[in-house]
Coordinates of C-alpha atoms in Angstrom, one line a residue:
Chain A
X119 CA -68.0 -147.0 44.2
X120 CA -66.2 -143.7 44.3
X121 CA -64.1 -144.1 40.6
X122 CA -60.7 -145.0 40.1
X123 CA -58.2 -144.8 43.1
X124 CA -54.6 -144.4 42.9
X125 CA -52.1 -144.2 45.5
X126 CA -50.1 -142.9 46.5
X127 CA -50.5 -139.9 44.9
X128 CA -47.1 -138.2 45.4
X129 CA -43.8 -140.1 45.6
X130 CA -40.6 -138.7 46.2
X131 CA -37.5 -141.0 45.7
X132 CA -33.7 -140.9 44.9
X133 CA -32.3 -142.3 41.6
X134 CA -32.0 -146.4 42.5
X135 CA -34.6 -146.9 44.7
X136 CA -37.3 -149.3 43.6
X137 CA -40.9 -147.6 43.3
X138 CA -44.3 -150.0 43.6
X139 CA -47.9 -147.7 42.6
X140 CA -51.4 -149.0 43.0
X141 CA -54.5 -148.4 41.4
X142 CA -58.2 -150.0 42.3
X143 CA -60.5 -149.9 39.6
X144 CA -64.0 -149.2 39.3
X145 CA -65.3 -152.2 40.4
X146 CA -67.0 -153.7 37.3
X147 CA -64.6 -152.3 34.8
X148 CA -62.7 -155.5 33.7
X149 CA -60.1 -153.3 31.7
X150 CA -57.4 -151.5 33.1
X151 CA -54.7 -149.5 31.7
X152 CA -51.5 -147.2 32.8
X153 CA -50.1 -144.8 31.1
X154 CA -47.4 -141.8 32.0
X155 CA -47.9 -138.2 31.3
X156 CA -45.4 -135.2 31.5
X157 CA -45.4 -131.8 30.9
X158 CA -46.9 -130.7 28.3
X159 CA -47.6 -134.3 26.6
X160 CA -50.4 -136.5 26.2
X161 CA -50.9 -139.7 28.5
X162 CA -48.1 -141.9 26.4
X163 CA -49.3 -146.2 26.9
X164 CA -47.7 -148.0 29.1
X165 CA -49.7 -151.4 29.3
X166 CA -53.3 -152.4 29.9
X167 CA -55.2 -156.0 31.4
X168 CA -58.6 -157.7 30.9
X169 CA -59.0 -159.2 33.7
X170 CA -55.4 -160.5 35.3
X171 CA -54.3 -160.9 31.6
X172 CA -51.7 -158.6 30.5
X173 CA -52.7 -157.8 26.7
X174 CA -50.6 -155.3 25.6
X175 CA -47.5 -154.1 26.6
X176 CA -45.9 -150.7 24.8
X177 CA -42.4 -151.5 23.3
X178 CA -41.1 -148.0 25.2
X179 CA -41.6 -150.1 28.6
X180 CA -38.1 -150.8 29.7
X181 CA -37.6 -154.1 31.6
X182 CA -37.3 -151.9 34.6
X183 CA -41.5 -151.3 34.5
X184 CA -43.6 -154.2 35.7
X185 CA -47.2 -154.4 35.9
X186 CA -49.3 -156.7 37.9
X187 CA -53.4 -157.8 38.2
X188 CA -53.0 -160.8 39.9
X189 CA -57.3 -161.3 41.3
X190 CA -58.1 -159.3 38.3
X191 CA -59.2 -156.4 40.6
X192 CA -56.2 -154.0 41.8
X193 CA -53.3 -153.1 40.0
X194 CA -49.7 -152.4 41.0
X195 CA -47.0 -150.9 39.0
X196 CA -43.6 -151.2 39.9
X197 CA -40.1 -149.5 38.5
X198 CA -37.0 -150.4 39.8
X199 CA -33.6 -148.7 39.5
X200 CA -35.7 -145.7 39.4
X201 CA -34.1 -142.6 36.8
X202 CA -34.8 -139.3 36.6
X203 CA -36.3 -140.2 33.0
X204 CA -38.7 -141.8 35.1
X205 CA -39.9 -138.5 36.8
X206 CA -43.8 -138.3 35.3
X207 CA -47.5 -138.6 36.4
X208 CA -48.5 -142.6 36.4
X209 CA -52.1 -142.6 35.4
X210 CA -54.5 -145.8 36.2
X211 CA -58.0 -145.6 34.2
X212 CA -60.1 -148.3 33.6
X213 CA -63.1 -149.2 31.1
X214 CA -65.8 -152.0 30.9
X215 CA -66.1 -153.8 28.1
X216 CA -70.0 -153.8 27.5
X217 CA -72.9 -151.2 27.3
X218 CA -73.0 -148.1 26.3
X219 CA -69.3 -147.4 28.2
X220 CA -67.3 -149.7 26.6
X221 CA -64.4 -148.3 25.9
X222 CA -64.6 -145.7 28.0
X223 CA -61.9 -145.0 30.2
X224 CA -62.1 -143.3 33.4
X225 CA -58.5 -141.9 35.5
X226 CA -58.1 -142.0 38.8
X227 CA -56.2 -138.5 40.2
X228 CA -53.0 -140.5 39.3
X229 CA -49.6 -140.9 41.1
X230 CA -46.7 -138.1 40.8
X231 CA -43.2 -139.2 41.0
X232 CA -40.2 -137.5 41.6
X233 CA -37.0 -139.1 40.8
X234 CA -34.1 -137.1 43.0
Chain B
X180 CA -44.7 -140.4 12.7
X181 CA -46.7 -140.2 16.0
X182 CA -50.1 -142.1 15.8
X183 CA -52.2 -139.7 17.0
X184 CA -51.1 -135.7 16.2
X185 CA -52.8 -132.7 17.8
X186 CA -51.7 -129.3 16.9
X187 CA -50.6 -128.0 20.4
X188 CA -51.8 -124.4 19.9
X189 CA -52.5 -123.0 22.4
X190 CA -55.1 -120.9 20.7
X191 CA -56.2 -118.0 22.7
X192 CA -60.0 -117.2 21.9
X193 CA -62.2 -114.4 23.6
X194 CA -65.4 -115.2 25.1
X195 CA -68.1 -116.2 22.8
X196 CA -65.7 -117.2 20.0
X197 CA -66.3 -120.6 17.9
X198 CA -62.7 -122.3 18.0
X199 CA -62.0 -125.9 16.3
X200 CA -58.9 -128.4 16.7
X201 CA -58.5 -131.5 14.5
X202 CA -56.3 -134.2 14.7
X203 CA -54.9 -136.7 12.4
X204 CA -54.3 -140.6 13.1
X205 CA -52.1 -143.1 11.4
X206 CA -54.0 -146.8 12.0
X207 CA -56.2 -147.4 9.9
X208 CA -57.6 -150.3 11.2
X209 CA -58.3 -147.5 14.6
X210 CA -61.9 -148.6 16.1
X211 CA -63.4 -146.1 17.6
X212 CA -62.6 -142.0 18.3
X213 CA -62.9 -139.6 21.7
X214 CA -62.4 -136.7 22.9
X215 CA -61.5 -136.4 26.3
X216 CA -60.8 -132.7 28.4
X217 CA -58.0 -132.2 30.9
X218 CA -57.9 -129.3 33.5
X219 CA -54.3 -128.2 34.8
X220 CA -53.0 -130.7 37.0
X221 CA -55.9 -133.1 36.6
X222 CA -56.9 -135.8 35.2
X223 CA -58.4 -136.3 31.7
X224 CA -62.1 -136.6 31.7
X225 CA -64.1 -138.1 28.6
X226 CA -65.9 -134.8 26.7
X227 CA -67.6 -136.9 24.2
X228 CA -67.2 -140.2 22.2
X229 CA -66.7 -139.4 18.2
X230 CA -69.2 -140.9 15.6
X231 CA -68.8 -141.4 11.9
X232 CA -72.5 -139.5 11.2
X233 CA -70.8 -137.1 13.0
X234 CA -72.5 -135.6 16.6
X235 CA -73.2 -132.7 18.5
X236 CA -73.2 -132.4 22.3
X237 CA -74.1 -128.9 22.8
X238 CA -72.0 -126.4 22.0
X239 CA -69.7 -129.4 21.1
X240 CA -69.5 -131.0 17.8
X241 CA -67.4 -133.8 17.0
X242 CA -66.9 -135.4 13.4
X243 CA -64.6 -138.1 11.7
X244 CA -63.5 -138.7 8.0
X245 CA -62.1 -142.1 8.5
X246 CA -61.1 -141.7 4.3
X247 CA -58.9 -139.2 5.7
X248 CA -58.1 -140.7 9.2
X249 CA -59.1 -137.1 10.6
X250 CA -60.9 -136.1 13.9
X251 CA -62.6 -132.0 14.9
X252 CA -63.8 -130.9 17.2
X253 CA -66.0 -127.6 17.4
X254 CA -66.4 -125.7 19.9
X255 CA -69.2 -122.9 19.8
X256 CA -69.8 -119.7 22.2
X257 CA -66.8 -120.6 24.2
X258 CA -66.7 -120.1 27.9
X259 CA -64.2 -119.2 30.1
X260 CA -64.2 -122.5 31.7
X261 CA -63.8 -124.3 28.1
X262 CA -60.0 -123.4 29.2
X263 CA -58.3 -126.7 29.3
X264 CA -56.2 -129.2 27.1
X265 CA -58.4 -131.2 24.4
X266 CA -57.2 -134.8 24.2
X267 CA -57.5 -136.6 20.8
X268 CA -58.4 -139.9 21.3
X269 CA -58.5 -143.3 19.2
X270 CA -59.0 -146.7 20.2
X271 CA -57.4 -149.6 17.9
X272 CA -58.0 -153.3 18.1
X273 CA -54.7 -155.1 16.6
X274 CA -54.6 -158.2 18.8
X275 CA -55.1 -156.1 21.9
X276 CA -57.0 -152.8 22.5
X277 CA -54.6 -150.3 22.5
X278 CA -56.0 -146.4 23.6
X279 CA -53.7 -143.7 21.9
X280 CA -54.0 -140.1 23.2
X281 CA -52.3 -137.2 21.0
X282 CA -50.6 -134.6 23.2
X283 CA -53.5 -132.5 23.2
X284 CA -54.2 -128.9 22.4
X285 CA -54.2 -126.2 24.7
X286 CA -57.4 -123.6 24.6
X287 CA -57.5 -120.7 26.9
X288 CA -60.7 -118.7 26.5
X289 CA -60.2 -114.9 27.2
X290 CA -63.0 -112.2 28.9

């Protein structure tokens, strides 16, 4: 297992347009979370799964963010009616839940996007 | 009030200079304490996990005063490749683990 994958890792798209990200966890990590990072700020929580359950969801995730785990492997975030708010780094990291790394979470290289 | 606060510096060191950021959270019911590292334009990368006795990892050490919901980190001899952005990190369980990150603070170690 080669970590955290995310893809793609640079999107481009024009104010509107509809925007789907994936991320594969480590394999036997049953946590997974997303957040967004821009300049200059911390990752700021989006939401995070155990297993295909969605647990948490931040309150400063517009109805226009949807997350999904549907196998309780993979990931996909999607934004629709994309903004140029939405212009940020999507970050994927996952964690197990036992042993010494509980808690631990590892990023994949994350996904850029570009809102035109 | 964010729930995590960093001050973001950025604190210029030289070489060989002991530097030290602290952080401040607001949940007290917050479970466990990081610190995690991030390189420009990359992604951030656990530095060391933050226990109450306090612990040491090198020329890293890491304390927390839960009394006064505060976090350090110490860094000693610094390196020129210590330059990066130091991530506060805290972990609360309040019907659902939530991971906070502050917006870090920015360290750039000088020859």
């Amino acid at each position: 297992d080669t970590g955290v994958s995310q893809d793609p890792r640079h999107k481009i798209t024009k104010r509107g347009q509809n925007v789907t990200f994936r991320c594969d966890p480590i394999s036997e990590h049953n946590r997974l979370y997303w957040y967004r990072q821009t300049l200059g700020q911390g990752p700021e929580f989006l939401t995070y799964f155990q297993n295909e359950a969605q647990l948490e969801k931040s309150r400063l995730l517009s109805d226009r963010f949807s997350a999904e785990r549907p196998k309780g492997s993979f990931s996909t975030l999607e934004i629709q009616r994309t903004e140029q708010g939405d212009s940020a780094m999507y970050l994927c990291a996952s964690s197990p839940t036992t042993n010494s790394g509980a808690n631990v979470l590892t990023f994949g290289a994350g996904s850029r996007l570009t809102v035109l | 009030r964010k729930e995590v606060e960093q001050d973001p510096g950025p604190f210029n060191v030289p070489e060989g200079a002991t530097v030290a950021f602290n952080c401040t959270y607001s949940n007290s019911a917050s479970q466990s304490f990081f610190w995690y590292r991030q390189d420009c334009r990359k992604e951030p990368k656990l530095l060391m996990s933050v226990y109450s006795s306090g612990n040491e990892d090198g020329r890293f050490t890491a304390q927390l005063n839960r009394a006064s919901q505060y976090i350090s980190l110490l860094i000693r001899d610094s390196k020129l490749s210590d330059s990066a952005t130091y991530l506060c990190v805290v972990l609360s369980n309040t019907g659902g683990f939530k991971t906070i990150f502050g917006a870090g603070t920015r360290l750039f170690v000088k020859a």
